[in-house]
Short mmCIF file of N, CA and C in Angstrom, two decimals:
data_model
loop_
_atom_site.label_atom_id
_atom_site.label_comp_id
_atom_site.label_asym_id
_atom_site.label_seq_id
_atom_site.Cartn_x
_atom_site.Cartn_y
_atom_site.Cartn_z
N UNK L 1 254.94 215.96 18.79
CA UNK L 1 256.32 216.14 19.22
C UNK L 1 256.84 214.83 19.81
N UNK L 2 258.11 214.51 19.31
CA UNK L 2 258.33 213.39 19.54
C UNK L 2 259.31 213.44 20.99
N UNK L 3 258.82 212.48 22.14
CA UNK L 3 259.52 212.14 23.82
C UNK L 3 260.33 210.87 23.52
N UNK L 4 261.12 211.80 23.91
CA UNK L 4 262.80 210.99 24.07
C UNK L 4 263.10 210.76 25.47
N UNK L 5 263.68 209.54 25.69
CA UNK L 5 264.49 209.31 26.87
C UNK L 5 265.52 208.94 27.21
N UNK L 6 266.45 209.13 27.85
CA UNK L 6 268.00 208.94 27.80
C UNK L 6 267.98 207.66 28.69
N UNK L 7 268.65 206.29 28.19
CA UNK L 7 268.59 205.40 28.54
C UNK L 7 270.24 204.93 28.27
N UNK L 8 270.38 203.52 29.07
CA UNK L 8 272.05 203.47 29.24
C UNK L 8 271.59 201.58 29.19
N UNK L 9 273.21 201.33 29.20
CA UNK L 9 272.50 199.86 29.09
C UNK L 9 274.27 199.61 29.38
N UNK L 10 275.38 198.62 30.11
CA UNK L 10 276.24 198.60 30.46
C UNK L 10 276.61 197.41 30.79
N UNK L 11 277.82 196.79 30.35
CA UNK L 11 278.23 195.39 31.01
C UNK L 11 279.94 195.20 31.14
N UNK L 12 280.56 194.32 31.45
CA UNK L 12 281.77 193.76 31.83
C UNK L 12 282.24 194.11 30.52
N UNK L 13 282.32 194.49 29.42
CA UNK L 13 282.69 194.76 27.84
C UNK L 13 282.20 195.86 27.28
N UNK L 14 281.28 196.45 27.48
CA UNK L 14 280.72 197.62 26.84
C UNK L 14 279.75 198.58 27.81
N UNK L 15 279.80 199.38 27.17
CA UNK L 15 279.28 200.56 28.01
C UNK L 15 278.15 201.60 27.11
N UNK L 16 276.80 201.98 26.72
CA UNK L 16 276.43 202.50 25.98
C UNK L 16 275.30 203.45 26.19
N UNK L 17 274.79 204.35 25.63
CA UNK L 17 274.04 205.20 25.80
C UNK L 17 272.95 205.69 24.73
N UNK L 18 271.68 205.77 25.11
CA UNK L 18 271.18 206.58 23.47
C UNK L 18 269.96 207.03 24.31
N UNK L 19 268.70 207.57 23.32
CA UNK L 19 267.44 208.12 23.68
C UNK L 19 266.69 207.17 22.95
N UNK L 20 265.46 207.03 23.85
CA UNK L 20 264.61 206.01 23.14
C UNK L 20 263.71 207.03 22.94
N UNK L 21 263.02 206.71 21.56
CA UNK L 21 261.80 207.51 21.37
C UNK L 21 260.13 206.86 21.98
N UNK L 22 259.72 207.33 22.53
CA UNK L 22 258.55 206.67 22.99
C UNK L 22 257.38 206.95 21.99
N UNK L 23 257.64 208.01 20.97
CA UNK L 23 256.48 208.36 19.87
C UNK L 23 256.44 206.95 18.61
N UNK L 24 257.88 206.86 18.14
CA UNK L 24 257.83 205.86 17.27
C UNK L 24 258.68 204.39 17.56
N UNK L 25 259.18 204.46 19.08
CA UNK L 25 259.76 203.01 19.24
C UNK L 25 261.14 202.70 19.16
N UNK L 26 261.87 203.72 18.24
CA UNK L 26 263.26 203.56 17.66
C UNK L 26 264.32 203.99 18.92
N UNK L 27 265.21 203.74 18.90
CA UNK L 27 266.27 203.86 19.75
C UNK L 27 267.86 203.85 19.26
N UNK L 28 268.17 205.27 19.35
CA UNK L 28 269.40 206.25 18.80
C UNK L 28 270.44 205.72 19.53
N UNK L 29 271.46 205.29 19.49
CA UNK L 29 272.58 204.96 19.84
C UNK L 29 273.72 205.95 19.86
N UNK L 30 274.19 206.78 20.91
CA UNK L 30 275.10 207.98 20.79
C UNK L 30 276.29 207.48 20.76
N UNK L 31 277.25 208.51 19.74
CA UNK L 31 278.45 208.51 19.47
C UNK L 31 279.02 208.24 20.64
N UNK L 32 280.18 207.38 20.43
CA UNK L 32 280.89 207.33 22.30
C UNK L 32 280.41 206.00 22.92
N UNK L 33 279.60 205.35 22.16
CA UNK L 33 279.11 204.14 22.95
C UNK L 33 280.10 202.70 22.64
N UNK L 34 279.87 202.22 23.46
CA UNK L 34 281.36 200.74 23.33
C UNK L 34 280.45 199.90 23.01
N UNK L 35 281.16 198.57 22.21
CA UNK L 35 280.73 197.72 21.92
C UNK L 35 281.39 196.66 22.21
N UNK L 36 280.78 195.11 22.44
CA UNK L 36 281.49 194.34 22.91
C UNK L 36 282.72 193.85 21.38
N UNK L 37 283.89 193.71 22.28
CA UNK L 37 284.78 192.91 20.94
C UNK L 37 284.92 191.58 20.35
N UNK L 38 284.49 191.06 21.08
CA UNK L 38 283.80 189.31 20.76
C UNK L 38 283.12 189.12 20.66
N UNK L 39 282.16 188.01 20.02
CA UNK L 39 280.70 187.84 19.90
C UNK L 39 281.08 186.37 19.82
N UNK L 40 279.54 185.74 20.51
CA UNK L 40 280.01 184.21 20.78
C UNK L 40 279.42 183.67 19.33
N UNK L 41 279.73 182.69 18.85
CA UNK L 41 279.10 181.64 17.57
C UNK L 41 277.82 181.95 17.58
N UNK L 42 277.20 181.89 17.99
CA UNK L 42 275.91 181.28 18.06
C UNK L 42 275.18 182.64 17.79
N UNK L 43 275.88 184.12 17.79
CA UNK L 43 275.16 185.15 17.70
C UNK L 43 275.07 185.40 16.28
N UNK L 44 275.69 185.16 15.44
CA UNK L 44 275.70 184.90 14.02
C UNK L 44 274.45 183.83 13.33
N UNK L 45 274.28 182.70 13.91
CA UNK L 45 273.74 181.77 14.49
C UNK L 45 271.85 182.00 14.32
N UNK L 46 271.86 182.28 15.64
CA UNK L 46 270.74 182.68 16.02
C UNK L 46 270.12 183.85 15.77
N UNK L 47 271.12 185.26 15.94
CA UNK L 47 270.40 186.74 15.46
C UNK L 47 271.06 186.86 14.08
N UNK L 48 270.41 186.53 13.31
CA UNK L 48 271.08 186.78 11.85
C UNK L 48 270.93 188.54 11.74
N UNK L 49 269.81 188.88 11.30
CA UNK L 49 269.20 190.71 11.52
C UNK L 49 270.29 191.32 12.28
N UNK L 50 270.33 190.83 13.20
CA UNK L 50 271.10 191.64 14.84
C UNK L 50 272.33 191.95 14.17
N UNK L 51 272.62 190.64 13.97
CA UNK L 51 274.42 190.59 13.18
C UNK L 51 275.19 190.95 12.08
N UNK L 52 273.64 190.92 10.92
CA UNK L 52 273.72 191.39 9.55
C UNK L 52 273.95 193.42 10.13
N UNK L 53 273.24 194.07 11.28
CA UNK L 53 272.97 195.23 11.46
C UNK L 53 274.60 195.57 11.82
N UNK L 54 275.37 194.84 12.30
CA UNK L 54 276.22 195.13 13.34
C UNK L 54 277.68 195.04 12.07
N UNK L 55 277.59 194.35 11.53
CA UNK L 55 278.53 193.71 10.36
C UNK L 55 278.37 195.46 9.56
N UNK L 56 277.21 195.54 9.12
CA UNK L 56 277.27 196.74 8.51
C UNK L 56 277.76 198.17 8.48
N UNK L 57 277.17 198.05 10.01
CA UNK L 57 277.63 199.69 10.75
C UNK L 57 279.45 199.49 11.02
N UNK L 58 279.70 198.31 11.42
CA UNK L 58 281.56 197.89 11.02
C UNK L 58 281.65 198.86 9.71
N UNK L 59 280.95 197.97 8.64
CA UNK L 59 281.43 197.95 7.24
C UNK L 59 281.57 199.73 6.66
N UNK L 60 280.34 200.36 7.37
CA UNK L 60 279.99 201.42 7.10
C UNK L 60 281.26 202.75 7.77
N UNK L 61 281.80 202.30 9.08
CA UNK L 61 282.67 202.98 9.62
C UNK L 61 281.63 203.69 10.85
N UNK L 62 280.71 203.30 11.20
CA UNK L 62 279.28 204.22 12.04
C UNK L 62 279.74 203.57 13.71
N UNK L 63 280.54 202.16 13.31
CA UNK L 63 281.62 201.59 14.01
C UNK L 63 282.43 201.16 14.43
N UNK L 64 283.64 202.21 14.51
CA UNK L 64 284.85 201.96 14.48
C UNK L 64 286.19 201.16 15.65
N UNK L 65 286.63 200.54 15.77
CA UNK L 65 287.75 199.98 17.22
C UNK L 65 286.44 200.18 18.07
N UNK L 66 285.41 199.39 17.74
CA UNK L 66 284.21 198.98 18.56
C UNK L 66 283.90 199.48 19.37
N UNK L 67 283.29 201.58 18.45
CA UNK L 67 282.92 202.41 19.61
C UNK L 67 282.71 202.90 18.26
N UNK L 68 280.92 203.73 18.52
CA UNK L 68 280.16 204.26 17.53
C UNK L 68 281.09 205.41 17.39
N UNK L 69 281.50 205.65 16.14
CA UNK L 69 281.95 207.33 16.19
C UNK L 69 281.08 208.57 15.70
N UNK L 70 279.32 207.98 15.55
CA UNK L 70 278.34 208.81 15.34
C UNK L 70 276.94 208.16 15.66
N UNK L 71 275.92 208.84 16.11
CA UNK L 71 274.86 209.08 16.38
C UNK L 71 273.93 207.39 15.60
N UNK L 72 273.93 206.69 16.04
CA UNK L 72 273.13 205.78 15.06
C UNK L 72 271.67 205.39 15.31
N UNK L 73 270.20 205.28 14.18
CA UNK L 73 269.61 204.94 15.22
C UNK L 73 268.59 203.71 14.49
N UNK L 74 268.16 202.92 15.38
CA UNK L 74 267.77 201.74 15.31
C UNK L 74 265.91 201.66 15.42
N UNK L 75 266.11 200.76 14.34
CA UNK L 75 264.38 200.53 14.35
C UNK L 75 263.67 200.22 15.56
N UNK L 76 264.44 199.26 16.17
CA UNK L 76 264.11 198.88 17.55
C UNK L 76 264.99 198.68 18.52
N UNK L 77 264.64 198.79 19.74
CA UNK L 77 265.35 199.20 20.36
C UNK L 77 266.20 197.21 20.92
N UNK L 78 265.35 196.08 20.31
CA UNK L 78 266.68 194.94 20.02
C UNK L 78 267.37 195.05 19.31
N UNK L 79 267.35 195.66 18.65
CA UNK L 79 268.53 195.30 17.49
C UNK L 79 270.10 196.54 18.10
N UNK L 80 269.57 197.16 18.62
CA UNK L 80 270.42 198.16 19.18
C UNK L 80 271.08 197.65 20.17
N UNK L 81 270.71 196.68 21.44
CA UNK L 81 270.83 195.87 22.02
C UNK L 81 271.88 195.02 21.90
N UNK L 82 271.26 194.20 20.86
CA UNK L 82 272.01 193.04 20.27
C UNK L 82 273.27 193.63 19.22
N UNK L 83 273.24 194.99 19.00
CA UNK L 83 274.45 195.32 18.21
C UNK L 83 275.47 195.60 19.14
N UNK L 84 275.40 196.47 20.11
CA UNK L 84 276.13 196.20 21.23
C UNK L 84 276.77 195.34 22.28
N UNK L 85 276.03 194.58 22.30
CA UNK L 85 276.22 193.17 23.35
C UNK L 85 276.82 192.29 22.06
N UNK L 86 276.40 191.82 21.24
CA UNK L 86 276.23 191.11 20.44
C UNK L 86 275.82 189.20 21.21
N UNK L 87 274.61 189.86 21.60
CA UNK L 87 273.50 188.50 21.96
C UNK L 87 272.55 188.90 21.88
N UNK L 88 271.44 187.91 22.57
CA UNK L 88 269.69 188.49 21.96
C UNK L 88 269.08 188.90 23.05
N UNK L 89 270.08 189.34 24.51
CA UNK L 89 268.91 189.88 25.23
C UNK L 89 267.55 190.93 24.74
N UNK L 90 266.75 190.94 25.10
CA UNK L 90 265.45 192.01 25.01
C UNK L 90 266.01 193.50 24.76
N UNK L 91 265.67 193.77 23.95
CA UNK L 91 266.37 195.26 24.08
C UNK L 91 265.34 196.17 25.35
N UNK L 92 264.28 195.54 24.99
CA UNK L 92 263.20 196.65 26.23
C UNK L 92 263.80 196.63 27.25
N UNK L 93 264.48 195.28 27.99
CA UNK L 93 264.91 195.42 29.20
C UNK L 93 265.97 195.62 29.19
N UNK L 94 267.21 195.92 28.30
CA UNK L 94 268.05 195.71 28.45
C UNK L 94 268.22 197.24 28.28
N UNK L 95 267.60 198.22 27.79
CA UNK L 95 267.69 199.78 28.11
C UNK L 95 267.04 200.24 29.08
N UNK L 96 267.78 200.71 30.18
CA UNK L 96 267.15 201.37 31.58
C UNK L 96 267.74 202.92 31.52
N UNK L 97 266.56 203.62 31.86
CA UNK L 97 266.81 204.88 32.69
C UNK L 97 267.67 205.12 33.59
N UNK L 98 268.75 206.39 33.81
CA UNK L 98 269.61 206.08 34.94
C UNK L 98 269.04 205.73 36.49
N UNK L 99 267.94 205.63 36.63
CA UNK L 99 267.22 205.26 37.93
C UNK L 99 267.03 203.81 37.79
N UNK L 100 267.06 203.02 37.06
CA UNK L 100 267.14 201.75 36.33
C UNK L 100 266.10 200.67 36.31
N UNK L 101 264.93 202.07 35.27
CA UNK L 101 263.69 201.71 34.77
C UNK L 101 263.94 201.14 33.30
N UNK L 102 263.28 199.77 33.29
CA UNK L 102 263.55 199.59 31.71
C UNK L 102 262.40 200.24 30.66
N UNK L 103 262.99 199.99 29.57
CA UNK L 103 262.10 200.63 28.28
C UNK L 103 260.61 199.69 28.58
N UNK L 104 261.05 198.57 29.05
CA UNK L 104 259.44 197.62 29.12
C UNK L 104 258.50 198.17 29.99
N UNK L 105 259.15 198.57 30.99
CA UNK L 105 258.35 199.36 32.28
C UNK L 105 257.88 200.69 32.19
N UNK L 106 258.81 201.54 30.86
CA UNK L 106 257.89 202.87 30.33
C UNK L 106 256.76 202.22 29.54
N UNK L 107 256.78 202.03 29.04
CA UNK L 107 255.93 201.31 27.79
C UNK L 107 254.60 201.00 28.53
N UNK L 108 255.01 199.96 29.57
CA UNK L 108 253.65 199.48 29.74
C UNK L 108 253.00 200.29 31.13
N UNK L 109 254.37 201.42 31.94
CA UNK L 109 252.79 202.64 32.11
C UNK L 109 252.27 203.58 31.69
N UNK L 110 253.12 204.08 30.02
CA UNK L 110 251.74 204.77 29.78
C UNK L 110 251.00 203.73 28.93
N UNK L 111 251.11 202.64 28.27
CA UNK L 111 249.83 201.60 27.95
C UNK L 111 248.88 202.01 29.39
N UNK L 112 249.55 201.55 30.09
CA UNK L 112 248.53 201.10 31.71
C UNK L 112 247.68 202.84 31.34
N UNK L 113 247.94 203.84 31.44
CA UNK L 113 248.02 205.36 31.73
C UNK L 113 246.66 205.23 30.63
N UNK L 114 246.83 204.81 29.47
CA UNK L 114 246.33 204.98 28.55
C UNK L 114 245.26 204.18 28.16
N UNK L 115 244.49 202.84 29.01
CA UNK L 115 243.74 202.34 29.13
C UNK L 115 242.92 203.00 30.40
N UNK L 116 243.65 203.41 31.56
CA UNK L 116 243.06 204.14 32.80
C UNK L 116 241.93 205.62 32.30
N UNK L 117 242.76 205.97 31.21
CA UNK L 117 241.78 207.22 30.84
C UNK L 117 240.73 206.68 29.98
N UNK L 118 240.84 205.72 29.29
CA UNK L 118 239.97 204.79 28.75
C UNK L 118 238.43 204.69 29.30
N UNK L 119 239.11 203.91 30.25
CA UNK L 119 238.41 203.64 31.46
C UNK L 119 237.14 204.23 32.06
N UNK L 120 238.07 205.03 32.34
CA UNK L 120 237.29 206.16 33.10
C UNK L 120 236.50 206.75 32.22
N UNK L 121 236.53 207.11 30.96
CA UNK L 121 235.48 207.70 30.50
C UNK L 121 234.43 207.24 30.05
N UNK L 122 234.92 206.07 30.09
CA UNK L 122 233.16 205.02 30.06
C UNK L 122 232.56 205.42 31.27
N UNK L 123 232.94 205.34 32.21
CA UNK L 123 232.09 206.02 33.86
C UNK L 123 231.93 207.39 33.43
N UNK L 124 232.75 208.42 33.54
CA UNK L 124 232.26 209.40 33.59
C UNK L 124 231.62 209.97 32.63
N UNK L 125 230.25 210.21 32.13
CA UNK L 125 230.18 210.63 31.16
C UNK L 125 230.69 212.39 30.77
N UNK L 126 230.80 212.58 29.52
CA UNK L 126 231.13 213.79 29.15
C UNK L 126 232.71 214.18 29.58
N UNK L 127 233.37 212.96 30.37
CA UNK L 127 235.26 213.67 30.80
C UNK L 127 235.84 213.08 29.24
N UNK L 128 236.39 214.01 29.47
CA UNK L 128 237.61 213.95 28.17
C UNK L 128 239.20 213.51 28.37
N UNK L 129 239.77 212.88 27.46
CA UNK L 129 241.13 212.50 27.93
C UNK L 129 241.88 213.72 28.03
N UNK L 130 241.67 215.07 27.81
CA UNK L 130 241.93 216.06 28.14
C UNK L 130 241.83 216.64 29.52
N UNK L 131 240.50 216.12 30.01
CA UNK L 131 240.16 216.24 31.22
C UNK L 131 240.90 215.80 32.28
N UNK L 132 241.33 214.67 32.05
CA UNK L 132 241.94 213.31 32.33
C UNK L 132 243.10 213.47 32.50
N UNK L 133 243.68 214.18 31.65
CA UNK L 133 245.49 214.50 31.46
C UNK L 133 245.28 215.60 32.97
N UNK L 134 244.89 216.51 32.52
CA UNK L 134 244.51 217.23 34.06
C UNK L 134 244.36 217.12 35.23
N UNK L 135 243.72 215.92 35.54
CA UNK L 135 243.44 215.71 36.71
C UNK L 135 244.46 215.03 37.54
N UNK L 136 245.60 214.26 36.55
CA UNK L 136 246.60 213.44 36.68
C UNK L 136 247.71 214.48 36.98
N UNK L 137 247.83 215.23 35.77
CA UNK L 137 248.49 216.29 36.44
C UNK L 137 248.83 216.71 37.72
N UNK L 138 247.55 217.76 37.86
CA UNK L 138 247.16 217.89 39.32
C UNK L 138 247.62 216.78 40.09
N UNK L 139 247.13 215.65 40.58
CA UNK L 139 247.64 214.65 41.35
C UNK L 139 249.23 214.99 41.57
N UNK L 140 249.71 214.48 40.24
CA UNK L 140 251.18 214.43 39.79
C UNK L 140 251.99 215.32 40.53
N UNK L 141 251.44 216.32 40.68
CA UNK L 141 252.57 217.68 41.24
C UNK L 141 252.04 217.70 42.66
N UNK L 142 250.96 217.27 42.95
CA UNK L 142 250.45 217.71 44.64
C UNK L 142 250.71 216.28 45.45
N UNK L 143 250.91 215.33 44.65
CA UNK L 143 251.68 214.15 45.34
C UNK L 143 252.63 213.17 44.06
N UNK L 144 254.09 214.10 44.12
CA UNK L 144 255.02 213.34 43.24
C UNK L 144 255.25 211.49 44.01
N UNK L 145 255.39 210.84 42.45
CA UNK L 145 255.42 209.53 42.44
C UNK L 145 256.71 209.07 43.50
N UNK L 146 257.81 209.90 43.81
CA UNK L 146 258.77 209.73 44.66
C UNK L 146 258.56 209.41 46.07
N UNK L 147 257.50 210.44 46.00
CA UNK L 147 257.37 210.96 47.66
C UNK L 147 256.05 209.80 48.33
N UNK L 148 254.82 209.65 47.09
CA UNK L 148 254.14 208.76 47.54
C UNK L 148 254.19 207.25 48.53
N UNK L 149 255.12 206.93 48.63
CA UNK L 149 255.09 205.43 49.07
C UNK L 149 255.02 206.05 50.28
N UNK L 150 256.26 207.37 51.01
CA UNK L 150 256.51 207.69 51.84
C UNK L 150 254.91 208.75 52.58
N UNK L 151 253.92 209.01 52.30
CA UNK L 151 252.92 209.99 52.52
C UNK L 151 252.27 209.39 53.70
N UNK L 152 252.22 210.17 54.68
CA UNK L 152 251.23 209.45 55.44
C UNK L 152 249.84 209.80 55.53
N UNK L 153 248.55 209.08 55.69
CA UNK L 153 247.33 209.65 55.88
C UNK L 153 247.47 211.28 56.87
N UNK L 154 248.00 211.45 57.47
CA UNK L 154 248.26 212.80 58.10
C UNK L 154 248.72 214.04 57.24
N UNK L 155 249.42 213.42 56.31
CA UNK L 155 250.27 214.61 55.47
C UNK L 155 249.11 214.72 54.50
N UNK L 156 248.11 213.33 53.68
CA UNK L 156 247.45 213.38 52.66
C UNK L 156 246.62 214.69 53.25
N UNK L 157 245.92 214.49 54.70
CA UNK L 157 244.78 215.22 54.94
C UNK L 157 244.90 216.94 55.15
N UNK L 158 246.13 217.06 55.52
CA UNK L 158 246.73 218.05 55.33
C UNK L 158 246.60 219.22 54.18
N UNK L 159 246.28 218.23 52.99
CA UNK L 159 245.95 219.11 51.49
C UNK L 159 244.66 219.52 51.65
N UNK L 160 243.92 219.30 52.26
CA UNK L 160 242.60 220.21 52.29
C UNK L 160 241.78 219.82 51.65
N UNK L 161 241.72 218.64 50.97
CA UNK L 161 240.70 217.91 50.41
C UNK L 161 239.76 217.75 51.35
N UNK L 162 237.97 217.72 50.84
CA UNK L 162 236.92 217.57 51.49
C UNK L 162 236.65 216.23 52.46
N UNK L 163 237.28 215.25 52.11
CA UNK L 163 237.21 213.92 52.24
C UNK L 163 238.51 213.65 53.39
N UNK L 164 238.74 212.53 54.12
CA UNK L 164 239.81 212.15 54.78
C UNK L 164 239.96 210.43 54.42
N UNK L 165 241.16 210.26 54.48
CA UNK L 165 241.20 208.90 54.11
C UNK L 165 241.17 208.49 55.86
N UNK L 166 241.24 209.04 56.50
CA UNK L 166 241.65 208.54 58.22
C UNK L 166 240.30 208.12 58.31
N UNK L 167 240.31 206.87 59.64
CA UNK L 167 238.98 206.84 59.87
C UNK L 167 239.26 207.13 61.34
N UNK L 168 237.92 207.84 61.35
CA UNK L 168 237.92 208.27 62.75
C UNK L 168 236.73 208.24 63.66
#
C-alpha cells in the first residue's frame, strides 16, 4: 500500500500543494496549485528536463493562467519543484510537511529507521523486523515523538518499567 504525504512548498509568486509518495518517490501536484509567472534565463538554460516538463503541461492545458487545473504527478519530486518555481532548488527540500519537515528529512528517517532494525538484528538473534516494528510501536504511543524532548526522568519512571533511568 502505497504512504502518501501532504506536503506544501510556497513563495513570494506561487503557492502549491501535492502528496509525496514515500513507496515510489513521485510527487502529485494538486489542482489549485500556482505557479510562478516568470522564469529567469538561465532556467531554460540550466534545467532543460525541468523546463521541457513545464513547457508541456502549458502546452497540454494541465497548466493553465499558471495554476494546475488538474491533479499532475511527477517522477520526482525536482522536477515538480522546478515546474513550479521555475529554478533548480532541491525538490526534497523544497517540499515540507505543514509542520515544516522536508521530503529529505522523511526519507532519511525511515532510511535511518530502516538500518536501526538492521542493526539490531545482527545483536539480537532470532528478532524479526516484525518484531522490531513492534517494539517501536510500543515506544511510539507510550512516549510520542512530540512530547519526548519535554519527558522528565520522573514521568519516564512513572511507566513502570523494571529499570529507572534516575540514579539514585
Amino acid at each position: 500500500m502505497d504512504k502518501l504525504i501532504k506536503v506544501y512548498m510556497g513563495g513570494r509568486n506561487y503557492r502549491a500543494e501535492g502528496y509525496y509518495n514515500i513507496s515510489n518517490g513521485k510527487l502529485t501536484v494538486l489542482r489549485g496549485s500556482r505557479t510562478v509567472r516568470t522564469e529567469p534565463p538561465s532556467f531554460k538554460q540550466y534545467y532543460k528536463k525541468a523546463a521541457s516538463i513545464r513547457y508541456e503541461l502549458i502546452n497540454r492545458g494541465i497548466i493553465s493562467n499558471y495554476e494546475f487545473v488538474e491533479d499532475f504527478t511527477f517522477e520526482i519530486p525536482f522536477h515538480a519543484a522546478a515546474t513550479v518555481q521555475a529554478n533548480g532548488q532541491a525538490g526534497e527540500k523544497a517540499w515540507k510537511t505543514i509542520d515544516g519537515t522536508s521530503i529529505e528529512e522523511i526519507v532519511d528517517k525511515i532510511n535511518n529507521l530502516e538500518q536501526f532494525k538492521d542493526y539490531l538484528a545482527t545483536f539480537i538473534s532470532g528478532i524479526t523486523k516484525s518484531d522490531t516494528d513492534k517494539v517501536i510501536k510500543q515506544f511510539q504511543e507510550q512516549f510520542p515523538l512530540e512530547n519526548l524532548k519535554s519527558l522528565t526522568l520522573e514521568e519516564y519512571d512513572k511507566t513502570g518499567k523494571k529499570y529507572s533511568l534516575l540514579c539514585n
